[in-house]
PDB file of C-alpha atoms in Angstrom:
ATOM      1  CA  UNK A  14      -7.194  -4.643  27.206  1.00 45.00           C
ATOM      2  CA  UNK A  15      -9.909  -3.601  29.600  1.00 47.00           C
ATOM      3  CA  UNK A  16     -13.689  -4.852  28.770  1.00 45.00           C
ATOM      4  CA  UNK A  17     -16.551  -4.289  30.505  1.00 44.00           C
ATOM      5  CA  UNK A  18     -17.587  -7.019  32.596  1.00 42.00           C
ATOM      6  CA  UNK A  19     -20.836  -9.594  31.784  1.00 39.00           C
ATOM      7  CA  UNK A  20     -23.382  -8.852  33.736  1.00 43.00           C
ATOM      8  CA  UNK A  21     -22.043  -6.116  36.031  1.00 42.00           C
ATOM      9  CA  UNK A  22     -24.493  -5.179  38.004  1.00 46.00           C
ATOM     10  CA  UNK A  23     -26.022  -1.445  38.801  1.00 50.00           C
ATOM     11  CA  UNK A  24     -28.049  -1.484  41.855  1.00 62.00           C
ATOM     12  CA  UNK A  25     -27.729   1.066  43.722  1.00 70.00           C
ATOM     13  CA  UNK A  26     -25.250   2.875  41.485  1.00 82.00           C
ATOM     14  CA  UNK A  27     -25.671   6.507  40.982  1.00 89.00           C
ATOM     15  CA  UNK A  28     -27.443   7.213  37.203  1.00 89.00           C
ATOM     16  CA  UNK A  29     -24.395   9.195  36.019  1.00 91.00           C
ATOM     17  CA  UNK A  30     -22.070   5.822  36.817  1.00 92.00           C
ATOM     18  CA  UNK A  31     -24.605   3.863  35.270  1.00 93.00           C
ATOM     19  CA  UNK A  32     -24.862   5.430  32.071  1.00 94.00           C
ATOM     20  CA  UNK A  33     -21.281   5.182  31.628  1.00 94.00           C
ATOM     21  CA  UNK A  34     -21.484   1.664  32.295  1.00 95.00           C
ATOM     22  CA  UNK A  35     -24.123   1.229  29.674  1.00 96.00           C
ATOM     23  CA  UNK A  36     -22.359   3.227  26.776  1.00 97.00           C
ATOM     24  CA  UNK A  37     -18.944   1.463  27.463  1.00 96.00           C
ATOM     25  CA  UNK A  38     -20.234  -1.821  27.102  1.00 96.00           C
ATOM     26  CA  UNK A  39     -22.633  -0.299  24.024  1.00 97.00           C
ATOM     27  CA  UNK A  40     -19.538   0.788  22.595  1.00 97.00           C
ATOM     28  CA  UNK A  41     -18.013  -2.499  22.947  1.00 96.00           C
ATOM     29  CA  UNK A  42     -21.091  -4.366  21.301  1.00 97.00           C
ATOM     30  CA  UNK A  43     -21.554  -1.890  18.035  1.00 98.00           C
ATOM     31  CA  UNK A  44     -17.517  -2.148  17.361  1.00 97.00           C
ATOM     32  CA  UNK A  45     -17.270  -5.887  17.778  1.00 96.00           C
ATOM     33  CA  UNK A  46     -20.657  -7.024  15.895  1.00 97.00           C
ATOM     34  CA  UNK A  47     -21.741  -3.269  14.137  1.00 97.00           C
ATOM     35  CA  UNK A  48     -24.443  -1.640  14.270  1.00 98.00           C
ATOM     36  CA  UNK A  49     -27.381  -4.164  12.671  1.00 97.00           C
ATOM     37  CA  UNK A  50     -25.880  -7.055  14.820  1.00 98.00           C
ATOM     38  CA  UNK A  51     -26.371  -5.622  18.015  1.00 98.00           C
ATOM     39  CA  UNK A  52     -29.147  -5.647  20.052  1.00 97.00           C
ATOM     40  CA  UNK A  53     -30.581  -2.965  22.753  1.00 97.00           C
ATOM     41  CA  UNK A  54     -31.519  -6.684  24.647  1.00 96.00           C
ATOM     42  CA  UNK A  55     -27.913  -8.003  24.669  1.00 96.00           C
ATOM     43  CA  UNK A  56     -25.948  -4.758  25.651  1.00 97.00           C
ATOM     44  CA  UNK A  57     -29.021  -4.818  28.419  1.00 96.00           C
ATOM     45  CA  UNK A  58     -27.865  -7.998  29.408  1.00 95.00           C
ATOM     46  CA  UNK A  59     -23.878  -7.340  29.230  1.00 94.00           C
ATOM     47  CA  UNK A  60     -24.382  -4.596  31.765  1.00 93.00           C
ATOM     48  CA  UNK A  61     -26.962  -6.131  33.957  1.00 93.00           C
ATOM     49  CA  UNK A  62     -30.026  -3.982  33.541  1.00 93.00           C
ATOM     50  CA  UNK A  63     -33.271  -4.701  32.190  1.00 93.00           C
ATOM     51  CA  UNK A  64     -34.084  -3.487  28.598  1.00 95.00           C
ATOM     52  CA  UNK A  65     -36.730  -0.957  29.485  1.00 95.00           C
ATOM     53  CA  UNK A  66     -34.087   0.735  31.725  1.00 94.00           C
ATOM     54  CA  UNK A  67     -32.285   1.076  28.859  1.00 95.00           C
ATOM     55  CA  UNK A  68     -34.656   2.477  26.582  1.00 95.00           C
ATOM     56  CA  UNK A  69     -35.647   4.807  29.488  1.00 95.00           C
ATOM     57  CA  UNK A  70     -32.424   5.985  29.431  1.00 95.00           C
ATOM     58  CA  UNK A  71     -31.297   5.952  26.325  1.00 96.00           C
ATOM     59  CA  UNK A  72     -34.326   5.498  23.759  1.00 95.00           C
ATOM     60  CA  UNK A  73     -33.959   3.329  20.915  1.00 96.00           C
ATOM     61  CA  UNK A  74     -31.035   1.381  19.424  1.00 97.00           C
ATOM     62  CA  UNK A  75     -29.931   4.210  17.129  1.00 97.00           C
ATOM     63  CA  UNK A  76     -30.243   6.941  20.308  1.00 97.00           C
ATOM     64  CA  UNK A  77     -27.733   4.634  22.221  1.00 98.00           C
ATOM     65  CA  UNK A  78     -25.593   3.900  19.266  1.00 98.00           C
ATOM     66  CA  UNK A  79     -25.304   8.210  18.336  1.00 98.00           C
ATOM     67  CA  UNK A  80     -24.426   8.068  22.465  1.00 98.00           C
ATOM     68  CA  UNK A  81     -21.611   5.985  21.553  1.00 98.00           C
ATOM     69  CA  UNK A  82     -20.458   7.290  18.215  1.00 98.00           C
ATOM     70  CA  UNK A  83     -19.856  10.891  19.078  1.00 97.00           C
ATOM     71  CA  UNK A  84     -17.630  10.955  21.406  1.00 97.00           C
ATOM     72  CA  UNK A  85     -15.569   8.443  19.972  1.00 97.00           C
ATOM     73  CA  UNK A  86     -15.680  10.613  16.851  1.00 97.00           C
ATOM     74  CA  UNK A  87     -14.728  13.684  18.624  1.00 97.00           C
ATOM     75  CA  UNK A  88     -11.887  12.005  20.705  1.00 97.00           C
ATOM     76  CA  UNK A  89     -10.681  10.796  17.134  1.00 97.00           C
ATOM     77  CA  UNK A  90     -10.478  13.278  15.518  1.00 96.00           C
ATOM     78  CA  UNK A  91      -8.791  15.840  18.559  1.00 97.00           C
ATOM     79  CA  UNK A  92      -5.918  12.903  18.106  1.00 96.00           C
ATOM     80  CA  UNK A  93      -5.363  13.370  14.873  1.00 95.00           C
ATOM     81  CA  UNK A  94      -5.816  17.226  14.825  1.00 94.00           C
ATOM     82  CA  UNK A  95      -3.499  16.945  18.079  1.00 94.00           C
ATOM     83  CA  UNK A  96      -0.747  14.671  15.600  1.00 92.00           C
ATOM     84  CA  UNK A  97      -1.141  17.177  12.724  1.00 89.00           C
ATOM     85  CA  UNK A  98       0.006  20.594  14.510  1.00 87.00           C
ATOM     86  CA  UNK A  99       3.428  21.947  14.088  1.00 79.00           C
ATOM     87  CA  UNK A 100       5.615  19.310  15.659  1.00 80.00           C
ATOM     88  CA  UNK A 101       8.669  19.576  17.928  1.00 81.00           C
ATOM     89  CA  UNK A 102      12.054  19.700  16.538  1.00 85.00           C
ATOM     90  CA  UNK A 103      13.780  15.509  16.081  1.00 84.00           C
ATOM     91  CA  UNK A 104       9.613  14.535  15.945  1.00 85.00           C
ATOM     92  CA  UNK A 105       8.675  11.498  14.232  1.00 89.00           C
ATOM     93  CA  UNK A 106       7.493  12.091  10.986  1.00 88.00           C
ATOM     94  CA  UNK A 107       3.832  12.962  10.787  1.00 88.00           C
ATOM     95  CA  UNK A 108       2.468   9.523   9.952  1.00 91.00           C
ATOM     96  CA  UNK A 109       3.840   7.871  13.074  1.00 94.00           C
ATOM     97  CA  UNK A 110       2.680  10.769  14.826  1.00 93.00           C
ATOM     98  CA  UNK A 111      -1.017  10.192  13.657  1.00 94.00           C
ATOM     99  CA  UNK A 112      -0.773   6.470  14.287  1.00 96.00           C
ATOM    100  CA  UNK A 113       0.506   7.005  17.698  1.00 96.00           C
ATOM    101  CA  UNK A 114      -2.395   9.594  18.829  1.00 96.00           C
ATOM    102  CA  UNK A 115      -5.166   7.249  17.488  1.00 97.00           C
ATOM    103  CA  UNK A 116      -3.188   4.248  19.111  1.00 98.00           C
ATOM    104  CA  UNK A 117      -3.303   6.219  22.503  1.00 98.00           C
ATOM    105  CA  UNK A 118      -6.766   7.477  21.870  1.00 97.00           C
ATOM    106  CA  UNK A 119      -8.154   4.259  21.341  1.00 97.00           C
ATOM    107  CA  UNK A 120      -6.416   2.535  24.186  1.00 96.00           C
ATOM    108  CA  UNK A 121      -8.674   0.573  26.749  1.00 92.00           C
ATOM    109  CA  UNK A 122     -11.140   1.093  24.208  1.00 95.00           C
ATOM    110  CA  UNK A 123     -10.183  -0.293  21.232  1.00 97.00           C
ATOM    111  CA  UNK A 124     -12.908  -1.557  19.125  1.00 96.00           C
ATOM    112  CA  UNK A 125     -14.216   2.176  19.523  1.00 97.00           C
ATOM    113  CA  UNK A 126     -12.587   2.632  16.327  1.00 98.00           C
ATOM    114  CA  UNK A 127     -15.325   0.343  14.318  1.00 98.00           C
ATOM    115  CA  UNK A 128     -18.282   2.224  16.119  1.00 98.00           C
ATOM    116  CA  UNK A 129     -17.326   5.019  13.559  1.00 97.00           C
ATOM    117  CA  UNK A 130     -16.208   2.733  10.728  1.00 97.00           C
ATOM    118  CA  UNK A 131     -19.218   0.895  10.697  1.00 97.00           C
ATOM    119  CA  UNK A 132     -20.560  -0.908   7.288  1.00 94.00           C
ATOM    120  CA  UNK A 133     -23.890  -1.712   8.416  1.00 96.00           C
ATOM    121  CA  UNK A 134     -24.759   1.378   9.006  1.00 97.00           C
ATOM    122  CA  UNK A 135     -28.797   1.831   7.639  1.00 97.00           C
ATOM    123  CA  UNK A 136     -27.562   4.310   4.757  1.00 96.00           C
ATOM    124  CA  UNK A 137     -29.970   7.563   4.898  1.00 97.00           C
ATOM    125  CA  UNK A 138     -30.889   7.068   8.868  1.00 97.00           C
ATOM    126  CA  UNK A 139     -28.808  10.024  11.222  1.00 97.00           C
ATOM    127  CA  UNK A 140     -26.742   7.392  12.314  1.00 97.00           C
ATOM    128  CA  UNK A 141     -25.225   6.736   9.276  1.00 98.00           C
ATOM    129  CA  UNK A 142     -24.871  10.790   8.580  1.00 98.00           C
ATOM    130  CA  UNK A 143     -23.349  11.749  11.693  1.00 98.00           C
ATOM    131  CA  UNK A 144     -20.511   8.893  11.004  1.00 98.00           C
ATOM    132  CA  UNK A 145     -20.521   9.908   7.991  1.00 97.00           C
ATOM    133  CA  UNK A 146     -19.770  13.790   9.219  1.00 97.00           C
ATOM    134  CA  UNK A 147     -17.202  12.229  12.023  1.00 97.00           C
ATOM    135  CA  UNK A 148     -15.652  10.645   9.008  1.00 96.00           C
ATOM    136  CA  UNK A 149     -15.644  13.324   6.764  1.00 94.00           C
ATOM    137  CA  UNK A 150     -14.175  15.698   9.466  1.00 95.00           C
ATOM    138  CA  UNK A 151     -11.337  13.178  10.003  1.00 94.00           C
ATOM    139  CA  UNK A 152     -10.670  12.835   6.008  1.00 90.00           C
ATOM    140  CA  UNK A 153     -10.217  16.442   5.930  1.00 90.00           C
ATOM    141  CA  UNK A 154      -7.501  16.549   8.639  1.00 89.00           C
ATOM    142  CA  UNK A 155      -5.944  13.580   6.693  1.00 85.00           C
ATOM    143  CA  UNK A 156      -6.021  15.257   3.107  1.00 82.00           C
ATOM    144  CA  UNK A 157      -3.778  18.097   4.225  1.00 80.00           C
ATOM    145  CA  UNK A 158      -1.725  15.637   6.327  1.00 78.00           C
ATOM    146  CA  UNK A 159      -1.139  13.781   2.857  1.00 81.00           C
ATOM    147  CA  UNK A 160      -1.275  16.666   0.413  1.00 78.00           C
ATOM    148  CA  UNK A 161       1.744  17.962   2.732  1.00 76.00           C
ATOM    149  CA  UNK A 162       3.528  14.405   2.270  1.00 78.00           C
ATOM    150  CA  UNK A 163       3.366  14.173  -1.814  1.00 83.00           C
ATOM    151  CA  UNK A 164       4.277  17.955  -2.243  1.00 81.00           C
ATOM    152  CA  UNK A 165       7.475  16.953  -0.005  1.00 80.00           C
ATOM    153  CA  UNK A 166       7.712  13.844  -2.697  1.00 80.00           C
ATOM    154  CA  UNK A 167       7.233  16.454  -5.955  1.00 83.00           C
ATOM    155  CA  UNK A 168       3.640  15.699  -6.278  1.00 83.00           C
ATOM    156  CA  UNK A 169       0.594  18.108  -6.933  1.00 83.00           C
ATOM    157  CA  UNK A 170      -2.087  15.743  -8.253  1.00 85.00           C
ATOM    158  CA  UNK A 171      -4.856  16.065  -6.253  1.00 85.00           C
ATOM    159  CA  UNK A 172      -5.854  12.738  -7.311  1.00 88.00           C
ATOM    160  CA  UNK A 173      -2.895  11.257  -5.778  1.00 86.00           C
ATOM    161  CA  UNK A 174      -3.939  13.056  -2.860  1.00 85.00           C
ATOM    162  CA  UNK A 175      -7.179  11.456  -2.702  1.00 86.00           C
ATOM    163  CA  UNK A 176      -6.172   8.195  -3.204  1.00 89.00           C
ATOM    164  CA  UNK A 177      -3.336   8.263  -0.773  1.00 88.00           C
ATOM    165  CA  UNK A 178      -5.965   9.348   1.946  1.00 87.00           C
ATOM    166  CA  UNK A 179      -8.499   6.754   0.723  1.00 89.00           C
ATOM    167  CA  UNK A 180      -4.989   4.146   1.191  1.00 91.00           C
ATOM    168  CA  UNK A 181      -4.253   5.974   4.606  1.00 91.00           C
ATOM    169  CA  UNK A 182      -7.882   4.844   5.986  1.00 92.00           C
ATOM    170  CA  UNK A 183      -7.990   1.395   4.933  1.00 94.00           C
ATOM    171  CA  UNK A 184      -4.386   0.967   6.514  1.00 94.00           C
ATOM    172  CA  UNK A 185      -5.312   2.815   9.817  1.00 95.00           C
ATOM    173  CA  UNK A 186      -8.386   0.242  10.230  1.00 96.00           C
ATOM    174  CA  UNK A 187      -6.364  -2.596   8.699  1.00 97.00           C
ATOM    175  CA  UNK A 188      -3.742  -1.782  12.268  1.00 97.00           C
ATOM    176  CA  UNK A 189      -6.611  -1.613  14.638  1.00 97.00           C
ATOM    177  CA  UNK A 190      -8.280  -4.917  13.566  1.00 97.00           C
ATOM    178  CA  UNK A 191      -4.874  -6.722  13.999  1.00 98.00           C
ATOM    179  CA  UNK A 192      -3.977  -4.912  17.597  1.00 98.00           C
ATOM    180  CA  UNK A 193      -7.659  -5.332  18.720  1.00 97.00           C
ATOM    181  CA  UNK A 194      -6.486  -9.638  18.358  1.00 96.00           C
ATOM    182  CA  UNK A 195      -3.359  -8.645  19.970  1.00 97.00           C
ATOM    183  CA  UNK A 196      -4.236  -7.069  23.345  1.00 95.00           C
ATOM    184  CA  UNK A 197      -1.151  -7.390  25.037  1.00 97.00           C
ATOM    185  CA  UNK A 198       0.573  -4.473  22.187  1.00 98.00           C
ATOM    186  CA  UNK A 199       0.506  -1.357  23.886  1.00 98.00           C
ATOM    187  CA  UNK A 200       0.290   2.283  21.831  1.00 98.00           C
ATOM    188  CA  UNK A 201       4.116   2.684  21.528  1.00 97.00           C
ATOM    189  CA  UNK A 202       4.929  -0.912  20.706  1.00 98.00           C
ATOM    190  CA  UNK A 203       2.228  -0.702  17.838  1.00 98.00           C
ATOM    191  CA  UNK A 204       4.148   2.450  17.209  1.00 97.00           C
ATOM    192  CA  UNK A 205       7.159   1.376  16.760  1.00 97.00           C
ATOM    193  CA  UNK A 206       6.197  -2.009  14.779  1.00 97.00           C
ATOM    194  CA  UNK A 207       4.756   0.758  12.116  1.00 96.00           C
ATOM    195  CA  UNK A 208       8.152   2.913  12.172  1.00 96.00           C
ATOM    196  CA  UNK A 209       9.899  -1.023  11.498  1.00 96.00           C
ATOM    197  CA  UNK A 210       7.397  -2.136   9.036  1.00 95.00           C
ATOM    198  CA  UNK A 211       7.273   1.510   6.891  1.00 92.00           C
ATOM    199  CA  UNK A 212      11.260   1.230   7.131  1.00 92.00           C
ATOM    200  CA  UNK A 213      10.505  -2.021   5.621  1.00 92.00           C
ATOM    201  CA  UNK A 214       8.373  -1.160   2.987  1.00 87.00           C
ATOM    202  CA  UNK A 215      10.582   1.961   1.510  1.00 81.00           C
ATOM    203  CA  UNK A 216      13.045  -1.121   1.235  1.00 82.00           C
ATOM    204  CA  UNK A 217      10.942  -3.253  -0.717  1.00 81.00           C
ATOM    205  CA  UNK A 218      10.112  -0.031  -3.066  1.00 74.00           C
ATOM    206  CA  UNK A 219      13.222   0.678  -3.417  1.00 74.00           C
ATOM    207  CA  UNK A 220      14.126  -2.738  -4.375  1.00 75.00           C
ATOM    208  CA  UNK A 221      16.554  -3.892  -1.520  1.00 61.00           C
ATOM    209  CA  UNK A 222      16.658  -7.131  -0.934  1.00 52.00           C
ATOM    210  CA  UNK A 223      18.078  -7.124   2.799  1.00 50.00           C
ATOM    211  CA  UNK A 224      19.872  -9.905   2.233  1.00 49.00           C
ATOM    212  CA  UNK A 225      23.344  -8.138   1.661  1.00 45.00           C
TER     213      UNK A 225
END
């Protein structure tokens, strides 16, 4: 997986470069350590600027962290909007679909994913809002993927619903943690080890053994 390099170095380099350079290492720092253990000095550092450089450009550490967040929020949730329209006849069925858009989305970037699924996040402050409105946006998209799913299964409890989409979340950041320690696993083979291990678990549920 691609990471920005220590100390890159941005002499000379046009602003527009540079500030691209800044918010992908940014982005790095807020979704490996979050938002309370990162520092405007150390993404300064990681880049190979001075800190005042990057206040100048980017103000304070919440400025350069709402720089980060929404267009990771944005590309997230044009995935999953993207996985959720009417799919092509022999598709896979719509949660493989989702995984594989985020998985694709994410790719070369993939800690992005913690930027927006941040615990320590200042509650009240307008970074923790405009996560929270990412977030919310997302959830939506995900409550009439799942609504869709139990009606299929002879459901209509909207509490089911809710906590299928509350389930769907945790597992979604439950993958990414694992293939962020696994860089080699591209999009599809994460794809496919989720077709594998849901074929898996309707056995267990069903109570199949596998064993013959």
């Amino acid at each position: 997986m691609p990471t920005v390099p220590s100390r890159a170095g941005t002499k000379g380099m046009p602003r527009a470069a540079r500030e691209r350079q800044i918010l992908a290492a940014a982005t790095e720092e807020f979704g490996r350590r979050g938002y309370e253990a990162t520092t405007m000095a150390a993404v300064a550092e990681r880049v190979g600027v001075t800190k005042p450089l990057l206040h100048q450009y980017f103000g304070g550490k919440q400025d350069l962290y709402l720089a980060c967040l929404d267009p990771v929020g944005t590309r997230l949730l044009d995935a999953v909007r993207s996985a959720l329209a009417e799919p092509a006849p022999g598709a896979p069925p719509t949660p493989l679909r989702v995984l594989n858009a985020l998985f694709t989305a994410l790719d070369g970037q993939r800690e992005a994913w913690f930027v927006l699924y941040d615990a320590t996040l200042p509650p009240g402050t307008a970074a923790a809002r405009r996560a929270a409105h990412h977030r919310d946006a997302i959830d939506e998209l995900a409550a009439v993927g799942t609504a869709d799913l139990l009606r299929t299964a002879g459901s209509t409890d909207p509490l089911d619903a809710d906590a299928l989409t509350y389930a769907w979340r945790g597992l979604c950041t439950a993958l990414v943690r694992w293939w962020v320690t696994h860089p080699d696993q591209t999009p599809q083979a994460m794809t496919e080890r989720c077709a594998r291990l849901f074929t898996a678990g309707r056995g267990i549920l069903a109570g199949e053994s596998g064993t013959g």
